[in-house]
mmCIF file of C-alpha atoms in Angstrom:
data_model
loop_
_atom_site.group_PDB
_atom_site.id
_atom_site.type_symbol
_atom_site.label_atom_id
_atom_site.label_comp_id
_atom_site.label_asym_id
_atom_site.label_seq_id
_atom_site.Cartn_x
_atom_site.Cartn_y
_atom_site.Cartn_z
ATOM 1 C CA ARG A 1 -72.986 -24.989 -3.177
ATOM 2 C CA LYS A 2 -71.225 -22.579 -0.923
ATOM 3 C CA GLU A 3 -70.859 -18.981 -1.926
ATOM 4 C CA VAL A 4 -67.071 -19.031 -1.820
ATOM 5 C CA GLU A 5 -64.834 -22.240 -1.885
ATOM 6 C CA GLN A 6 -61.150 -22.610 -1.498
ATOM 7 C CA ASP A 7 -58.441 -25.242 -1.491
ATOM 8 C CA PRO A 8 -58.944 -27.209 1.924
ATOM 9 C CA GLY A 9 -55.154 -27.058 2.763
ATOM 10 C CA PRO A 10 -53.005 -27.008 4.810
ATOM 11 C CA PHE A 11 -50.241 -26.341 2.616
ATOM 12 C CA ASN A 12 -46.775 -27.003 4.059
ATOM 13 C CA VAL A 13 -43.956 -25.783 1.842
ATOM 14 C CA PRO A 14 -40.225 -24.994 2.223
ATOM 15 C CA GLU A 15 -38.790 -21.600 2.245
ATOM 16 C CA GLY A 16 -38.350 -20.225 -1.282
ATOM 17 C CA ALA A 17 -41.096 -22.360 -2.793
ATOM 18 C CA THR A 18 -43.887 -21.057 -4.959
ATOM 19 C CA VAL A 19 -47.442 -21.837 -3.905
ATOM 20 C CA ALA A 20 -50.789 -21.318 -5.564
ATOM 21 C CA PHE A 21 -54.253 -21.061 -3.883
ATOM 22 C CA ASN A 22 -57.517 -21.437 -5.712
ATOM 23 C CA CYS A 23 -60.905 -20.059 -4.999
ATOM 24 C CA THR A 24 -64.230 -20.353 -6.733
ATOM 25 C CA TYR A 25 -67.369 -18.306 -6.168
ATOM 26 C CA SER A 26 -70.956 -19.029 -6.869
ATOM 27 C CA ASN A 27 -72.626 -15.792 -7.908
ATOM 28 C CA SER A 28 -71.752 -14.600 -11.424
ATOM 29 C CA ALA A 29 -73.030 -11.168 -10.516
ATOM 30 C CA SER A 30 -70.129 -10.654 -7.982
ATOM 31 C CA GLN A 31 -67.950 -7.711 -8.864
ATOM 32 C CA SER A 32 -65.285 -7.167 -6.170
ATOM 33 C CA PHE A 33 -62.640 -9.709 -5.233
ATOM 34 C CA PHE A 34 -59.906 -9.746 -2.599
ATOM 35 C CA TRP A 35 -57.448 -11.857 -0.808
ATOM 36 C CA TYR A 36 -57.131 -11.376 2.977
ATOM 37 C CA ARG A 37 -54.587 -12.813 5.239
ATOM 38 C CA GLN A 38 -55.281 -14.053 8.816
ATOM 39 C CA ASP A 39 -52.526 -14.721 11.251
ATOM 40 C CA CYS A 40 -53.016 -17.229 14.025
ATOM 41 C CA ARG A 41 -55.322 -15.714 16.730
ATOM 42 C CA LYS A 42 -55.292 -12.335 14.857
ATOM 43 C CA GLU A 43 -57.919 -10.437 12.777
ATOM 44 C CA PRO A 44 -58.071 -10.717 8.931
ATOM 45 C CA LYS A 45 -56.114 -8.054 6.979
ATOM 46 C CA LEU A 46 -56.358 -7.041 3.357
ATOM 47 C CA LEU A 47 -53.517 -8.682 1.323
ATOM 48 C CA MET A 48 -54.588 -7.412 -1.992
ATOM 49 C CA SER A 49 -57.577 -6.627 -4.255
ATOM 50 C CA VAL A 50 -58.006 -8.724 -7.465
ATOM 51 C CA TYR A 51 -58.520 -7.035 -10.747
ATOM 52 C CA SER A 52 -59.973 -8.402 -14.009
ATOM 53 C CA SER A 53 -56.482 -8.086 -15.816
ATOM 54 C CA GLY A 54 -54.712 -9.687 -13.019
ATOM 55 C CA ASN A 55 -52.387 -7.820 -10.618
ATOM 56 C CA GLU A 56 -49.026 -8.195 -8.880
ATOM 57 C CA ASP A 57 -47.756 -6.828 -5.646
ATOM 58 C CA GLY A 58 -44.125 -7.964 -4.996
ATOM 59 C CA ARG A 59 -44.027 -11.691 -4.687
ATOM 60 C CA PHE A 60 -47.851 -11.985 -4.745
ATOM 61 C CA THR A 61 -49.904 -12.433 -7.941
ATOM 62 C CA ALA A 62 -53.640 -12.542 -8.122
ATOM 63 C CA GLN A 63 -55.627 -13.774 -11.099
ATOM 64 C CA LEU A 64 -59.491 -13.594 -11.798
ATOM 65 C CA ASN A 65 -61.210 -15.693 -14.344
ATOM 66 C CA ARG A 66 -64.942 -14.351 -14.457
ATOM 67 C CA ALA A 67 -66.103 -17.011 -17.009
ATOM 68 C CA SER A 68 -64.989 -19.829 -14.660
ATOM 69 C CA GLN A 69 -65.771 -17.789 -11.518
ATOM 70 C CA TYR A 70 -62.287 -18.540 -10.307
ATOM 71 C CA ILE A 71 -59.666 -16.519 -8.347
ATOM 72 C CA SER A 72 -56.103 -17.493 -7.639
ATOM 73 C CA LEU A 73 -53.266 -16.222 -5.550
ATOM 74 C CA LEU A 74 -49.599 -17.127 -6.254
ATOM 75 C CA ILE A 75 -46.857 -16.557 -3.747
ATOM 76 C CA ARG A 76 -43.273 -16.742 -5.090
ATOM 77 C CA ASP A 77 -40.221 -17.179 -3.052
ATOM 78 C CA SER A 78 -42.195 -18.094 0.163
ATOM 79 C CA LYS A 79 -40.844 -16.568 3.406
ATOM 80 C CA LEU A 80 -41.455 -17.893 6.950
ATOM 81 C CA SER A 81 -43.420 -14.778 7.555
ATOM 82 C CA ASP A 82 -45.931 -15.676 4.869
ATOM 83 C CA SER A 83 -47.194 -18.512 7.166
ATOM 84 C CA ALA A 84 -50.928 -17.599 7.736
ATOM 85 C CA THR A 85 -54.357 -18.448 6.561
ATOM 86 C CA TYR A 86 -55.367 -16.940 3.299
ATOM 87 C CA LEU A 87 -58.912 -15.949 2.845
ATOM 88 C CA CYS A 88 -60.824 -15.446 -0.554
ATOM 89 C CA VAL A 89 -63.380 -12.682 -0.261
ATOM 90 C CA VAL A 90 -66.078 -11.814 -2.773
ATOM 91 C CA ASN A 91 -68.911 -9.264 -2.696
ATOM 92 C CA HIS A 92 -72.289 -11.087 -2.935
ATOM 93 C CA PRO A 93 -75.470 -9.653 -4.275
ATOM 94 C CA ASN A 94 -77.696 -11.741 -1.920
ATOM 95 C CA TYR A 95 -76.272 -10.070 1.012
ATOM 96 C CA GLY A 96 -76.573 -6.473 -0.113
ATOM 97 C CA GLN A 97 -73.358 -6.698 -1.806
ATOM 98 C CA ASN A 98 -71.492 -7.214 1.316
ATOM 99 C CA PHE A 99 -68.323 -9.375 1.511
ATOM 100 C CA VAL A 100 -68.422 -13.075 1.853
ATOM 101 C CA PHE A 101 -65.293 -14.917 3.017
ATOM 102 C CA GLY A 102 -64.195 -18.331 2.059
ATOM 103 C CA PRO A 103 -63.169 -20.893 4.732
ATOM 104 C CA GLY A 104 -59.485 -20.068 4.097
ATOM 105 C CA THR A 105 -56.480 -22.040 3.177
ATOM 106 C CA ARG A 106 -53.709 -22.372 5.826
ATOM 107 C CA LEU A 107 -50.125 -22.024 4.633
ATOM 108 C CA SER A 108 -47.100 -23.161 6.773
ATOM 109 C CA VAL A 109 -43.726 -22.166 5.357
ATOM 110 C CA LEU A 110 -41.092 -24.315 6.827
ATOM 111 C CA PRO A 111 -37.236 -23.522 7.243
ATOM 112 C CA GLU B 1 -53.512 -1.120 14.603
ATOM 113 C CA THR B 2 -56.651 -0.548 12.680
ATOM 114 C CA GLY B 3 -58.384 1.815 15.081
ATOM 115 C CA VAL B 4 -61.341 -0.519 15.539
ATOM 116 C CA THR B 5 -61.948 -1.480 19.029
ATOM 117 C CA GLN B 6 -64.177 -4.273 20.338
ATOM 118 C CA SER B 7 -65.285 -5.173 23.831
ATOM 119 C CA PRO B 8 -65.413 -7.278 25.834
ATOM 120 C CA THR B 9 -62.405 -9.347 24.398
ATOM 121 C CA HIS B 10 -63.670 -12.604 26.072
ATOM 122 C CA LEU B 11 -66.819 -13.657 27.727
ATOM 123 C CA ILE B 12 -68.576 -16.770 28.880
ATOM 124 C CA LYS B 13 -72.344 -17.152 28.947
ATOM 125 C CA THR B 14 -74.748 -19.969 29.379
ATOM 126 C CA ARG B 15 -77.369 -21.384 26.966
ATOM 127 C CA GLY B 16 -80.510 -19.075 26.819
ATOM 128 C CA GLN B 17 -78.704 -15.947 28.009
ATOM 129 C CA GLN B 18 -78.556 -12.815 26.009
ATOM 130 C CA VAL B 19 -75.190 -10.923 25.026
ATOM 131 C CA THR B 20 -74.266 -7.486 23.700
ATOM 132 C CA LEU B 21 -71.026 -7.001 21.946
ATOM 133 C CA ARG B 22 -69.652 -3.527 21.197
ATOM 134 C CA CYS B 23 -67.521 -1.892 18.436
ATOM 135 C CA SER B 24 -65.999 1.456 17.979
ATOM 136 C CA SER B 25 -65.202 2.027 14.194
ATOM 137 C CA GLN B 26 -62.043 3.657 12.721
ATOM 138 C CA SER B 27 -62.197 7.416 12.786
ATOM 139 C CA GLY B 28 -64.136 8.624 9.643
ATOM 140 C CA HIS B 29 -65.689 5.259 8.759
ATOM 141 C CA ASN B 30 -69.516 5.281 8.517
ATOM 142 C CA THR B 31 -69.994 1.535 7.846
ATOM 143 C CA VAL B 32 -69.810 -1.318 10.294
ATOM 144 C CA SER B 33 -70.031 -5.080 9.398
ATOM 145 C CA TRP B 34 -70.074 -7.997 11.843
ATOM 146 C CA TYR B 35 -68.846 -11.387 11.292
ATOM 147 C CA GLN B 36 -68.840 -14.643 13.115
ATOM 148 C CA GLN B 37 -65.862 -16.890 12.944
ATOM 149 C CA ALA B 38 -66.015 -20.412 14.324
ATOM 150 C CA LEU B 39 -62.828 -22.198 15.039
ATOM 151 C CA GLY B 40 -61.019 -23.261 11.853
ATOM 152 C CA GLN B 41 -63.547 -21.638 9.449
ATOM 153 C CA GLY B 42 -63.575 -18.456 7.671
ATOM 154 C CA PRO B 43 -65.662 -15.433 8.962
ATOM 155 C CA GLN B 44 -69.392 -15.553 8.272
ATOM 156 C CA PHE B 45 -71.198 -12.343 7.363
ATOM 157 C CA ILE B 46 -73.890 -11.505 9.942
ATOM 158 C CA PHE B 47 -74.937 -7.956 8.916
ATOM 159 C CA GLN B 48 -73.807 -4.545 8.040
ATOM 160 C CA TYR B 49 -74.841 -1.123 9.299
ATOM 161 C CA TYR B 50 -74.546 2.179 7.202
ATOM 162 C CA ARG B 51 -75.631 5.335 8.602
ATOM 163 C CA GLU B 52 -77.658 3.589 11.461
ATOM 164 C CA GLU B 53 -79.548 1.370 9.150
ATOM 165 C CA GLU B 54 -79.055 -2.382 8.437
ATOM 166 C CA ASN B 55 -77.659 -2.593 4.944
ATOM 167 C CA GLY B 56 -77.487 -6.417 4.194
ATOM 168 C CA ARG B 57 -77.866 -9.498 6.223
ATOM 169 C CA GLY B 58 -76.496 -12.963 5.991
ATOM 170 C CA ASN B 59 -77.995 -16.370 6.927
ATOM 171 C CA PHE B 60 -78.459 -15.614 10.650
ATOM 172 C CA PRO B 61 -81.744 -15.894 12.493
ATOM 173 C CA PRO B 62 -83.452 -12.895 13.956
ATOM 174 C CA ARG B 63 -82.146 -13.458 17.419
ATOM 175 C CA PHE B 64 -78.982 -11.832 16.018
ATOM 176 C CA SER B 65 -79.728 -8.211 15.979
ATOM 177 C CA GLY B 66 -77.730 -4.884 15.799
ATOM 178 C CA LEU B 67 -77.652 -1.233 16.271
ATOM 179 C CA GLN B 68 -75.470 1.571 14.923
ATOM 180 C CA PHE B 69 -75.250 4.988 16.780
ATOM 181 C CA PRO B 70 -74.873 8.339 15.348
ATOM 182 C CA ASN B 71 -71.055 8.266 16.126
ATOM 183 C CA TYR B 72 -70.990 5.084 13.859
ATOM 184 C CA SER B 73 -70.177 2.847 16.747
ATOM 185 C CA SER B 74 -72.201 -0.499 16.743
ATOM 186 C CA GLU B 75 -73.556 -3.290 18.965
ATOM 187 C CA LEU B 76 -74.321 -6.823 18.197
ATOM 188 C CA ASN B 77 -76.996 -8.604 20.330
ATOM 189 C CA VAL B 78 -77.613 -12.163 20.425
ATOM 190 C CA ASN B 79 -80.625 -13.560 22.338
ATOM 191 C CA ALA B 80 -81.469 -16.979 23.414
ATOM 192 C CA LEU B 81 -77.732 -18.126 23.189
ATOM 193 C CA GLU B 82 -77.147 -21.560 21.923
ATOM 194 C CA LEU B 83 -73.914 -23.639 22.105
ATOM 195 C CA ASP B 84 -73.185 -23.282 18.368
ATOM 196 C CA ASP B 85 -73.054 -19.526 18.993
ATOM 197 C CA SER B 86 -69.606 -19.988 20.511
ATOM 198 C CA ALA B 87 -67.165 -18.141 18.192
ATOM 199 C CA LEU B 88 -65.106 -15.162 17.561
ATOM 200 C CA TYR B 89 -67.188 -12.175 16.770
ATOM 201 C CA LEU B 90 -65.381 -9.696 14.490
ATOM 202 C CA CYS B 91 -66.347 -6.217 13.783
ATOM 203 C CA ALA B 92 -64.972 -4.405 10.662
ATOM 204 C CA SER B 93 -65.416 -0.750 9.730
ATOM 205 C CA SER B 94 -65.104 0.707 6.275
ATOM 206 C CA LEU B 95 -65.806 3.760 4.321
ATOM 207 C CA THR B 96 -68.261 2.650 1.702
ATOM 208 C CA GLY B 97 -69.121 -0.971 2.666
ATOM 209 C CA PHE B 98 -69.115 -2.346 -0.842
ATOM 210 C CA THR B 99 -65.826 -1.618 -2.489
ATOM 211 C CA GLY B 100 -63.694 -0.309 0.393
ATOM 212 C CA GLU B 101 -61.267 -2.355 2.456
ATOM 213 C CA LEU B 102 -62.504 -3.803 5.767
ATOM 214 C CA PHE B 103 -60.674 -3.002 8.759
ATOM 215 C CA PHE B 104 -61.198 -5.447 11.549
ATOM 216 C CA GLY B 105 -60.933 -5.235 15.225
ATOM 217 C CA GLU B 106 -59.420 -8.035 17.249
ATOM 218 C CA GLY B 107 -62.716 -9.526 18.064
ATOM 219 C CA SER B 108 -64.813 -10.761 20.961
ATOM 220 C CA ARG B 109 -64.562 -14.353 21.897
ATOM 221 C CA LEU B 110 -67.797 -15.814 23.158
ATOM 222 C CA THR B 111 -68.031 -19.124 24.779
ATOM 223 C CA VAL B 112 -71.492 -20.472 25.390
ATOM 224 C CA LEU B 113 -71.770 -23.254 28.047
#
């Protein structure tokens, strides 16, 4: 099993749509969780951290289910500028607690 | 702009050669992580350096090695290049390495022929 798995995508949605991305991680000892965003031919950038109680940042909502080892990202009212690849990131005890990235899910928001 | 700079931005090598990639971390950051990103995939963790010591390593063979210098800049060295080493190599700096945000450079794109 891969350390971090994500919906394969791509997701093509119209502007204004709500879209949800799913992520699962393999190691129950992981403690830190993030969503990063990577624009085409650019470096990844932190979108938001994911907290146990769930957290929201504007149109973005992240949820964590430790029992299921599952993380989600919800984007409401999609904008054209949301088009990017979304990367699920988890710290991994086998790698000295360093961050392991999922394969990413590509989102295209269409006019 | 993250303040993390990488060089060179692009390079072409042939199988069996060796390559050195360089990274200058953001001011004040003492931790540097290296990732390999193949086309269409997520970044794969290679290793991290903290205060000049390797501080965690991913599933990469020993021909991938690194250094961190007293000014916290870092090098990634790859020996005996293989075709599958063709990828974007990303350097990220951070304050703590475990809980801090990773600030990435724009990467070095390596092509192995």
